[in-house]
Short mmCIF file of C-alpha atoms and ligand atoms in Angstrom, two decimals:
data_model
loop_
_atom_site.label_atom_id
_atom_site.label_comp_id
_atom_site.label_asym_id
_atom_site.label_seq_id
_atom_site.Cartn_x
_atom_site.Cartn_y
_atom_site.Cartn_z
CA MET A 1 117.59 155.52 159.44
CA VAL A 2 121.33 155.46 160.56
CA GLU A 3 123.18 158.47 159.13
CA GLU A 4 125.87 157.91 156.47
CA LEU A 5 129.19 158.89 157.95
CA ASP A 6 131.40 157.58 155.13
CA PRO A 7 133.36 160.80 154.20
CA PHE A 8 133.46 160.10 150.51
CA LYS A 9 129.78 159.21 150.37
CA ILE A 10 129.06 162.50 152.16
CA ALA A 11 131.25 164.41 149.57
CA GLN A 12 129.30 162.68 146.73
CA LYS A 13 125.98 163.53 148.46
CA GLN A 14 126.94 167.20 148.72
CA LEU A 15 127.88 167.21 145.07
CA ASP A 16 124.71 165.53 143.94
CA ASP A 17 122.73 168.05 145.97
CA ALA A 18 124.39 171.06 144.31
CA ALA A 19 124.19 169.37 140.86
CA ALA A 20 120.47 169.02 141.23
CA ILE A 21 120.05 172.65 142.23
CA MET A 22 122.09 174.03 139.38
CA SER A 23 120.93 171.38 136.93
CA LEU A 24 124.54 170.31 136.19
CA ASP A 25 125.15 168.38 132.93
CA LYS A 26 124.95 164.66 133.64
CA GLN A 27 128.24 163.87 131.84
CA ALA A 28 130.07 166.48 133.95
CA LEU A 29 128.53 165.06 137.13
CA ALA A 30 129.60 161.53 136.21
CA ILE A 31 133.23 162.68 135.88
CA LEU A 32 133.08 164.84 139.08
CA ARG A 33 131.60 162.02 141.25
CA GLU A 34 134.85 160.00 141.20
CA PRO A 35 138.50 160.76 141.61
CA LYS A 36 140.70 160.73 138.50
CA ARG A 37 143.46 158.80 140.17
CA VAL A 38 143.78 156.85 143.45
CA VAL A 39 147.22 155.44 144.37
CA THR A 40 147.88 153.16 147.37
CA VAL A 41 151.38 152.29 148.31
CA ASN A 42 153.18 150.05 150.77
CA ILE A 43 155.99 151.89 152.49
CA PRO A 44 158.78 150.01 154.32
CA VAL A 45 160.37 152.21 156.89
CA ARG A 46 163.52 151.66 158.91
CA MET A 47 162.59 152.16 162.64
CA SER A 48 164.84 153.31 165.49
CA ASP A 49 165.26 149.82 166.94
CA GLY A 50 166.62 148.52 163.56
CA THR A 51 163.43 146.73 162.45
CA THR A 52 161.50 147.61 159.36
CA GLU A 53 157.85 148.50 159.67
CA THR A 54 155.54 148.64 156.62
CA PHE A 55 153.05 151.47 156.46
CA THR A 56 150.05 152.13 153.98
CA GLY A 57 149.97 155.39 152.23
CA PHE A 58 147.61 157.06 149.72
CA ARG A 59 147.68 159.88 147.19
CA VAL A 60 144.40 160.83 145.48
CA MET A 61 144.31 163.29 142.58
CA TYR A 62 140.67 164.18 142.28
CA ASN A 63 140.51 166.48 139.34
CA ASP A 64 143.18 168.60 137.47
CA ALA A 65 140.95 170.41 134.89
CA ARG A 66 141.98 173.89 136.36
CA GLY A 67 145.60 173.03 137.12
CA PRO A 68 147.84 170.60 138.98
CA GLY A 69 146.30 168.63 141.93
CA LYS A 70 146.83 170.35 145.20
CA GLY A 71 146.34 169.31 148.76
CA GLY A 72 147.91 168.20 152.07
CA ILE A 73 149.11 164.90 153.49
CA ARG A 74 147.67 163.68 156.71
CA PHE A 75 149.49 161.30 159.01
CA HIS A 76 146.73 159.73 161.02
CA PRO A 77 146.13 156.35 162.76
CA GLU A 78 142.69 156.10 161.30
CA GLU A 79 143.44 157.25 157.81
CA ASN A 80 141.66 155.39 155.05
CA VAL A 81 141.14 155.73 151.41
CA SER A 82 137.56 156.93 151.59
CA THR A 83 138.64 159.91 153.82
CA VAL A 84 141.45 160.80 151.50
CA LYS A 85 139.11 160.66 148.46
CA ALA A 86 136.63 162.90 150.21
CA LEU A 87 139.45 165.36 151.29
CA ALA A 88 140.71 165.42 147.64
CA ALA A 89 137.23 166.17 146.34
CA TRP A 90 136.90 169.04 148.89
CA MET A 91 140.29 170.35 147.85
CA THR A 92 138.88 170.46 144.20
CA TRP A 93 136.01 172.62 145.36
CA LYS A 94 138.32 174.70 147.61
CA THR A 95 140.73 175.78 144.89
CA ALA A 96 137.95 176.40 142.51
CA LEU A 97 135.92 178.60 144.89
CA ALA A 98 139.23 180.59 145.61
CA ASP A 99 139.77 180.69 141.84
CA ILE A 100 143.37 179.72 142.09
CA PRO A 101 144.89 177.62 139.22
CA PHE A 102 144.81 174.18 140.85
CA GLY A 103 142.75 171.13 140.96
CA GLY A 104 142.28 168.89 144.04
CA GLY A 105 144.44 166.20 145.65
CA LYS A 106 145.15 164.66 148.98
CA GLY A 107 147.50 162.19 150.63
CA GLY A 108 147.47 160.21 153.76
CA VAL A 109 149.52 157.60 155.68
CA ILE A 110 148.11 155.25 158.34
CA CYS A 111 150.45 155.92 161.26
CA ASP A 112 150.52 157.33 164.81
CA THR A 113 153.07 160.19 164.87
CA LYS A 114 152.76 160.35 168.65
CA LYS A 115 154.46 156.92 168.86
CA MET A 116 157.24 157.81 166.37
CA ASP A 117 160.54 159.57 166.88
CA ALA A 118 162.13 162.14 164.62
CA PHE A 119 164.32 159.58 162.87
CA GLU A 120 161.29 157.33 162.06
CA LEU A 121 159.20 160.31 160.92
CA GLU A 122 161.98 161.40 158.60
CA ASN A 123 162.36 157.92 157.07
CA LEU A 124 158.56 157.62 156.57
CA SER A 125 158.39 161.18 155.01
CA ARG A 126 161.21 160.31 152.51
CA SER A 127 159.85 156.87 151.68
CA TYR A 128 156.40 158.29 151.03
CA VAL A 129 157.89 160.65 148.43
CA ARG A 130 159.88 157.80 146.87
CA ALA A 131 156.87 155.62 146.67
CA LEU A 132 154.77 158.36 144.89
CA ALA A 133 157.44 160.08 142.95
CA GLU A 134 155.83 159.29 139.54
CA VAL A 135 152.44 160.93 140.40
CA VAL A 136 153.41 164.01 142.36
CA GLY A 137 155.41 167.04 141.09
CA PRO A 138 155.18 170.94 140.80
CA LYS A 139 153.15 170.50 137.50
CA LYS A 140 151.27 167.31 138.50
CA ASP A 141 150.15 167.25 141.93
CA VAL A 142 151.51 169.46 144.79
CA PRO A 143 151.38 168.31 148.39
CA ALA A 144 151.35 170.37 151.65
CA PRO A 145 150.82 169.84 155.44
CA ASP A 146 147.66 168.70 156.99
CA VAL A 147 146.65 166.98 160.16
CA TYR A 148 149.91 165.83 162.04
CA THR A 149 152.28 166.89 159.34
CA THR A 150 154.61 169.88 159.77
CA PRO A 151 156.99 172.29 157.97
CA GLN A 152 159.85 169.98 158.96
CA ILE A 153 158.12 167.04 157.26
CA MET A 154 157.68 169.20 154.17
CA ALA A 155 161.40 170.03 154.23
CA TRP A 156 162.30 166.32 154.32
CA MET A 157 159.84 165.57 151.53
CA MET A 158 161.22 168.36 149.35
CA ASP A 159 164.75 167.23 149.91
CA GLU A 160 163.89 163.69 148.90
CA TYR A 161 162.00 164.91 145.82
CA ASN A 162 164.97 167.12 144.68
CA LYS A 163 167.29 164.20 144.99
CA LEU A 164 165.04 162.14 142.69
CA ALA A 165 164.51 165.06 140.30
CA GLY A 166 168.26 165.82 140.21
CA GLY A 167 167.75 169.55 140.81
CA SER A 168 166.08 172.32 142.82
CA GLU A 169 162.32 171.91 142.66
CA PRO A 170 160.92 173.99 145.68
CA GLY A 171 157.58 174.14 144.13
CA PHE A 172 157.05 170.44 144.48
CA ILE A 173 155.53 170.94 147.93
CA THR A 174 154.21 173.95 149.99
CA GLY A 175 154.03 174.77 153.68
CA LYS A 176 157.91 174.58 153.84
CA PRO A 177 160.01 176.42 156.45
CA VAL A 178 160.71 179.97 155.24
CA GLU A 179 164.38 179.25 155.24
CA ILE A 180 163.97 176.92 152.27
CA GLY A 181 161.40 178.51 150.13
CA GLY A 182 158.32 178.62 152.38
CA SER A 183 156.07 181.72 152.19
CA GLN A 184 155.80 184.31 154.86
CA GLY A 185 152.50 183.86 156.57
CA ARG A 186 151.86 180.24 155.49
CA PHE A 187 152.15 178.90 159.14
CA ASP A 188 148.98 180.52 160.32
CA SER A 189 147.34 181.14 156.98
CA THR A 190 144.47 178.58 157.41
CA ALA A 191 143.43 180.27 160.63
CA MET A 192 143.99 183.84 159.19
CA GLY A 193 141.82 183.14 156.14
CA GLY A 194 139.14 181.77 158.58
CA MET A 195 139.34 184.87 160.67
CA TYR A 196 138.84 187.13 157.73
CA ILE A 197 135.74 185.13 156.88
CA LEU A 198 134.56 185.47 160.47
CA ARG A 199 135.10 189.26 160.29
CA ASN A 200 133.01 189.38 157.06
CA ALA A 201 130.29 187.06 158.34
CA ALA A 202 129.99 189.05 161.66
CA LYS A 203 129.60 192.26 159.74
CA MET A 204 126.87 190.64 157.59
CA ALA A 205 125.04 189.22 160.63
CA LYS A 206 125.54 192.49 162.74
CA MET A 207 127.46 190.56 165.35
CA ASP A 208 129.95 192.61 167.50
CA LEU A 209 132.97 190.39 167.70
CA LYS A 210 134.48 192.40 170.57
CA LYS A 211 131.60 191.05 172.70
CA ALA A 212 131.43 187.64 171.00
CA ARG A 213 132.07 184.44 172.92
CA VAL A 214 134.00 181.76 170.86
CA ALA A 215 134.60 178.01 171.24
CA ILE A 216 137.17 176.25 169.31
CA GLN A 217 137.51 172.44 168.93
CA GLY A 218 141.11 171.52 167.99
CA PHE A 219 144.61 172.82 168.78
CA GLY A 220 146.47 171.95 165.66
CA ASN A 221 147.68 173.85 162.53
CA ALA A 222 144.13 175.54 162.40
CA GLY A 223 142.65 175.74 165.89
CA LYS A 224 145.75 177.03 167.66
CA PHE A 225 146.34 179.96 165.51
CA ALA A 226 142.59 180.74 165.28
CA PHE A 227 142.67 181.07 169.11
CA ASP A 228 145.50 183.53 168.89
CA ILE A 229 144.16 185.61 165.97
CA ALA A 230 140.50 185.67 167.34
CA ASN A 231 141.89 187.23 170.44
CA THR A 232 144.48 189.68 169.05
CA MET A 233 143.03 190.65 165.64
CA LEU A 234 139.30 190.49 166.20
CA GLY A 235 139.22 191.13 169.99
CA ALA A 236 136.87 188.18 170.54
CA ASN A 237 136.69 186.21 173.80
CA VAL A 238 137.74 182.57 173.31
CA VAL A 239 136.00 180.85 176.27
CA ALA A 240 136.66 177.22 175.28
CA ILE A 241 139.24 175.27 173.38
CA SER A 242 140.18 171.64 173.16
CA ASP A 243 142.83 169.20 171.87
CA SER A 244 142.56 165.50 171.15
CA LYS A 245 142.44 164.67 174.87
CA GLY A 246 139.62 167.06 175.72
CA GLY A 247 139.04 170.77 176.39
CA VAL A 248 138.82 173.56 178.88
CA TYR A 249 136.22 176.31 179.47
CA SER A 250 136.44 179.67 181.33
CA GLU A 251 133.59 182.16 181.52
CA LYS A 252 136.27 184.98 181.73
CA GLY A 253 138.06 183.85 178.62
CA LEU A 254 141.35 182.06 178.00
CA ASP A 255 144.88 183.49 177.54
CA TYR A 256 146.57 182.11 174.34
CA ASP A 257 150.17 182.55 175.57
CA LYS A 258 149.61 181.02 179.00
CA LEU A 259 147.51 178.11 177.79
CA SER A 260 149.90 177.20 174.95
CA ALA A 261 152.81 177.22 177.35
CA ALA A 262 150.94 174.98 179.75
CA LYS A 263 150.12 172.59 176.86
CA GLU A 264 153.79 172.49 175.92
CA GLN A 265 154.54 171.18 179.37
CA THR A 266 151.60 168.78 180.01
CA GLY A 267 150.73 167.74 176.45
CA THR A 268 147.15 168.89 176.92
CA VAL A 269 145.00 171.99 177.65
CA GLN A 270 143.01 169.97 180.14
CA GLY A 271 143.56 170.64 183.83
CA TYR A 272 144.75 174.30 183.37
CA LYS A 273 144.36 176.31 186.48
CA GLY A 274 141.20 178.47 186.81
CA THR A 275 139.36 176.49 184.06
CA GLU A 276 136.85 173.77 183.93
CA ASP A 277 137.48 170.68 181.90
CA VAL A 278 134.92 169.88 179.12
CA SER A 279 134.84 166.99 176.80
CA ASN A 280 135.19 167.43 172.98
CA GLU A 281 131.52 166.62 172.55
CA ASP A 282 130.27 169.03 175.28
CA LEU A 283 132.41 171.84 173.90
CA LEU A 284 130.38 171.84 170.71
CA GLU A 285 127.16 172.32 172.66
CA LEU A 286 128.31 175.39 174.68
CA ASP A 287 126.16 178.46 174.64
CA VAL A 288 128.48 180.74 172.61
CA ASP A 289 128.26 183.09 169.70
CA VAL A 290 130.72 181.45 167.39
CA LEU A 291 131.69 177.74 167.30
CA ILE A 292 134.82 176.83 165.43
CA PRO A 293 135.26 173.09 164.77
CA ALA A 294 138.92 172.98 163.79
CA ALA A 295 139.84 169.34 164.24
CA ILE A 296 138.53 166.51 162.11
CA GLU A 297 135.50 165.43 160.10
CA ASN A 298 132.01 164.23 161.32
CA GLN A 299 131.86 166.26 164.55
CA ILE A 300 128.42 167.91 164.16
CA THR A 301 126.01 165.19 162.85
CA GLY A 302 122.35 164.40 162.88
CA LYS A 303 122.75 163.21 166.49
CA ASN A 304 123.94 166.38 168.13
CA ALA A 305 123.06 169.15 165.67
CA ASP A 306 119.85 170.21 167.46
CA ARG A 307 121.89 170.76 170.66
CA ILE A 308 124.27 173.28 168.97
CA ASN A 309 123.74 176.65 170.71
CA ALA A 310 126.07 178.78 168.67
CA LYS A 311 124.64 181.60 166.51
CA MET A 312 127.38 180.83 163.90
CA VAL A 313 129.50 177.81 162.97
CA LEU A 314 132.78 178.48 161.26
CA GLU A 315 134.10 175.22 159.78
CA LEU A 316 137.82 175.52 160.03
CA ALA A 317 138.31 171.65 159.88
CA ASN A 318 137.53 169.72 156.72
CA GLY A 319 134.17 167.97 156.89
CA PRO A 320 133.12 168.62 160.44
CA VAL A 321 129.47 169.04 159.58
CA THR A 322 127.49 166.16 158.00
CA PRO A 323 124.57 166.62 155.51
CA ASP A 324 121.95 165.70 158.12
CA ALA A 325 123.45 168.29 160.53
CA ASP A 326 123.51 170.80 157.64
CA LYS A 327 119.74 170.71 157.32
CA ILE A 328 119.21 170.94 161.12
CA LEU A 329 121.46 173.94 161.51
CA PHE A 330 119.77 175.71 158.65
CA GLU A 331 116.37 175.12 160.03
CA LYS A 332 117.51 176.41 163.43
CA GLY A 333 118.70 179.64 161.67
CA ILE A 334 122.33 179.07 162.64
CA LEU A 335 124.72 180.54 160.01
CA ASP A 336 126.97 177.53 159.08
CA LEU A 337 129.96 178.67 156.92
CA PRO A 338 131.39 175.76 154.88
CA ASP A 339 134.83 174.24 155.24
CA PHE A 340 136.04 174.83 151.72
CA LEU A 341 135.50 178.51 152.08
CA VAL A 342 136.50 178.99 155.73
CA ASN A 343 139.74 176.90 155.69
CA SER A 344 140.85 177.98 152.14
CA GLY A 345 143.48 180.23 153.57
CA GLY A 346 146.07 177.40 153.76
CA VAL A 347 145.86 176.44 150.16
CA ILE A 348 145.63 180.11 149.02
CA VAL A 349 148.98 180.87 150.72
CA SER A 350 150.29 177.50 149.38
CA TYR A 351 149.50 178.83 146.04
CA PHE A 352 151.42 182.14 146.81
CA GLU A 353 154.31 180.00 147.98
CA TRP A 354 154.29 177.99 144.63
CA VAL A 355 154.13 181.24 142.72
CA GLN A 356 157.10 182.63 144.64
CA ASN A 357 159.06 179.40 144.16
CA ASN A 358 158.41 179.46 140.42
CA SER A 359 159.28 183.10 139.96
CA GLY A 360 162.11 183.26 142.54
CA GLU A 361 160.72 186.52 143.89
CA TYR A 362 159.66 186.61 147.53
CA TRP A 363 156.92 188.62 149.27
CA THR A 364 156.51 190.20 152.71
CA GLU A 365 154.12 188.87 155.34
CA ASP A 366 152.06 192.02 154.99
CA SER A 367 151.58 191.54 151.30
CA VAL A 368 150.75 187.90 151.72
CA TYR A 369 147.93 188.67 154.22
CA LYS A 370 146.59 191.56 152.12
CA LYS A 371 146.40 189.29 149.02
CA LEU A 372 144.80 186.48 151.16
CA ASP A 373 142.17 188.83 152.50
CA GLY A 374 141.39 189.96 149.02
CA ILE A 375 140.83 186.32 147.76
CA VAL A 376 138.80 184.96 150.70
CA THR A 377 136.69 188.19 150.88
CA LYS A 378 135.89 187.86 147.24
CA SER A 379 134.94 184.06 147.79
CA PHE A 380 132.69 185.13 150.65
CA ASN A 381 131.04 187.78 148.56
CA ASP A 382 130.59 185.44 145.55
CA MET A 383 128.89 182.88 147.90
CA VAL A 384 126.54 185.49 149.44
CA ALA A 385 125.66 186.83 145.92
CA MET A 386 124.85 183.24 144.75
CA GLN A 387 122.50 182.72 147.69
CA LYS A 388 120.79 186.01 146.74
CA GLU A 389 120.47 185.02 143.18
CA TYR A 390 118.66 181.81 144.12
CA LYS A 391 116.57 183.64 146.78
CA GLU A 392 115.29 185.96 144.03
CA LYS A 393 114.30 182.90 141.94
CA GLY A 394 112.26 181.69 145.02
CA LYS A 395 114.81 179.13 146.34
CA LYS A 396 116.58 179.41 149.62
CA ILE A 397 120.00 177.72 149.57
CA THR A 398 122.51 177.16 152.25
CA PRO A 399 126.05 178.85 152.28
CA ARG A 400 127.47 175.44 151.42
CA GLN A 401 125.08 174.88 148.45
CA ALA A 402 125.96 178.37 147.10
CA ALA A 403 129.75 177.75 147.43
CA TYR A 404 129.32 174.32 145.76
CA ILE A 405 127.47 175.81 142.82
CA ILE A 406 130.18 178.33 142.17
CA ALA A 407 132.98 175.77 142.52
CA VAL A 408 131.37 173.02 140.51
CA ASP A 409 130.42 175.32 137.72
CA ARG A 410 134.07 176.51 137.41
CA VAL A 411 135.43 172.89 137.27
CA ALA A 412 132.72 171.83 134.90
CA LYS A 413 133.47 174.88 132.58
CA ALA A 414 137.18 174.00 132.59
CA MET A 415 136.44 170.38 131.78
CA LYS A 416 134.15 171.39 128.94
CA LEU A 417 136.77 173.77 127.49
CA ARG A 418 139.36 171.12 127.52
CA GLY A 419 137.02 168.72 125.71
CA TRP A 420 136.49 166.19 128.46
CA TYR A 421 132.75 165.86 127.69
N1 LIG B 501 145.79 170.91 154.07
C1 LIG B 501 145.28 172.14 153.84
C2 LIG B 501 143.86 172.00 153.41
O1 LIG B 501 143.13 171.09 153.66
C3 LIG B 501 146.15 172.91 152.91
C4 LIG B 501 146.36 172.25 151.48
C5 LIG B 501 147.45 172.99 150.73
O2 LIG B 501 148.05 173.96 151.14
O3 LIG B 501 147.66 172.50 149.58
O4 LIG B 501 143.26 172.93 152.77
#
């Protein structure tokens, strides 16, 4: 049978699976299987050559039982509504597992940022906000960065929203530059949260990270900083890393500063002196201790999961491991830590940013990281405790199933209390 790779069908399958294990109320499941709101917009954008190009954009608010929608905006040439729905569902589980007062949302625009200049990107960012002004806002649905969106893009979007709102509303969007209300520590918070999880998981698995070999797929908001922090904070040896064009491998280990400087010049990590080029697919199958998929969804599937050689998979991207692959990794005894735990650092520090914006009181980087560590470590411990609880009842569940059970239970309880079913 051909494996289902539609991201939203995958998200529903994961939910159904958890619902069956925890015997979730059928009425709650019916609400949770579909997003609360899906908006598609047509966005005319003035381009640098004077013509107007029309882009398609989306904003999905999946569930807001626990608080306003929350989630990033992706600018991607292959964006589609199914992916945005899946990502919004995963945001719902992410905020619930972290136990922060938000629901889940996500946005996207079909566009290729590599072919656009700053003028066009600014126009697109502002037009996106104008098109969706009715459904987003600090108390409705709070956007943030994601694949190919940056603090600068958040700044333009905030400015546009403020013009429409007629006042200062910094809490409308997170991931802003610190100069205009961004939080200290937000820029590398996704990676930082993931590295705290890696530290906790290594301790549990009795893996010495100072001797560990790590491969990272992706060099964006998540992968790039994971590379740096894995080296400096954990003392691990990053032997392979890739970007969208391909990757490099070095038995001796890679140097973050030198490789990032080279990528700035050439646009890719490939071809760096003293390293061997590897494809994005081959990188996943390297014989390493820790594999970190940090790019996009559907990277480890039923097709290649049995060729994964890592002892641990740390899902820093959203949706990199499919349900078929999940089973194979579990049977192989590979510890696969789920995306909505591993990459929750981004939205957790986004929450801190929103709190700081709303209160007007700003925190130091040190205090942001400490609070972040506290939250992700609690999520990790909750997940392990849930696995233990089921094991004692005679049922072995995966880390993903355990995390789902916690998150879904929290959202279902909130809906019940509000009288949704
Ligand atoms: N885009 C990030 C994620 O997928 C961050 C979302 C946010 O900060 O709201 O978790």
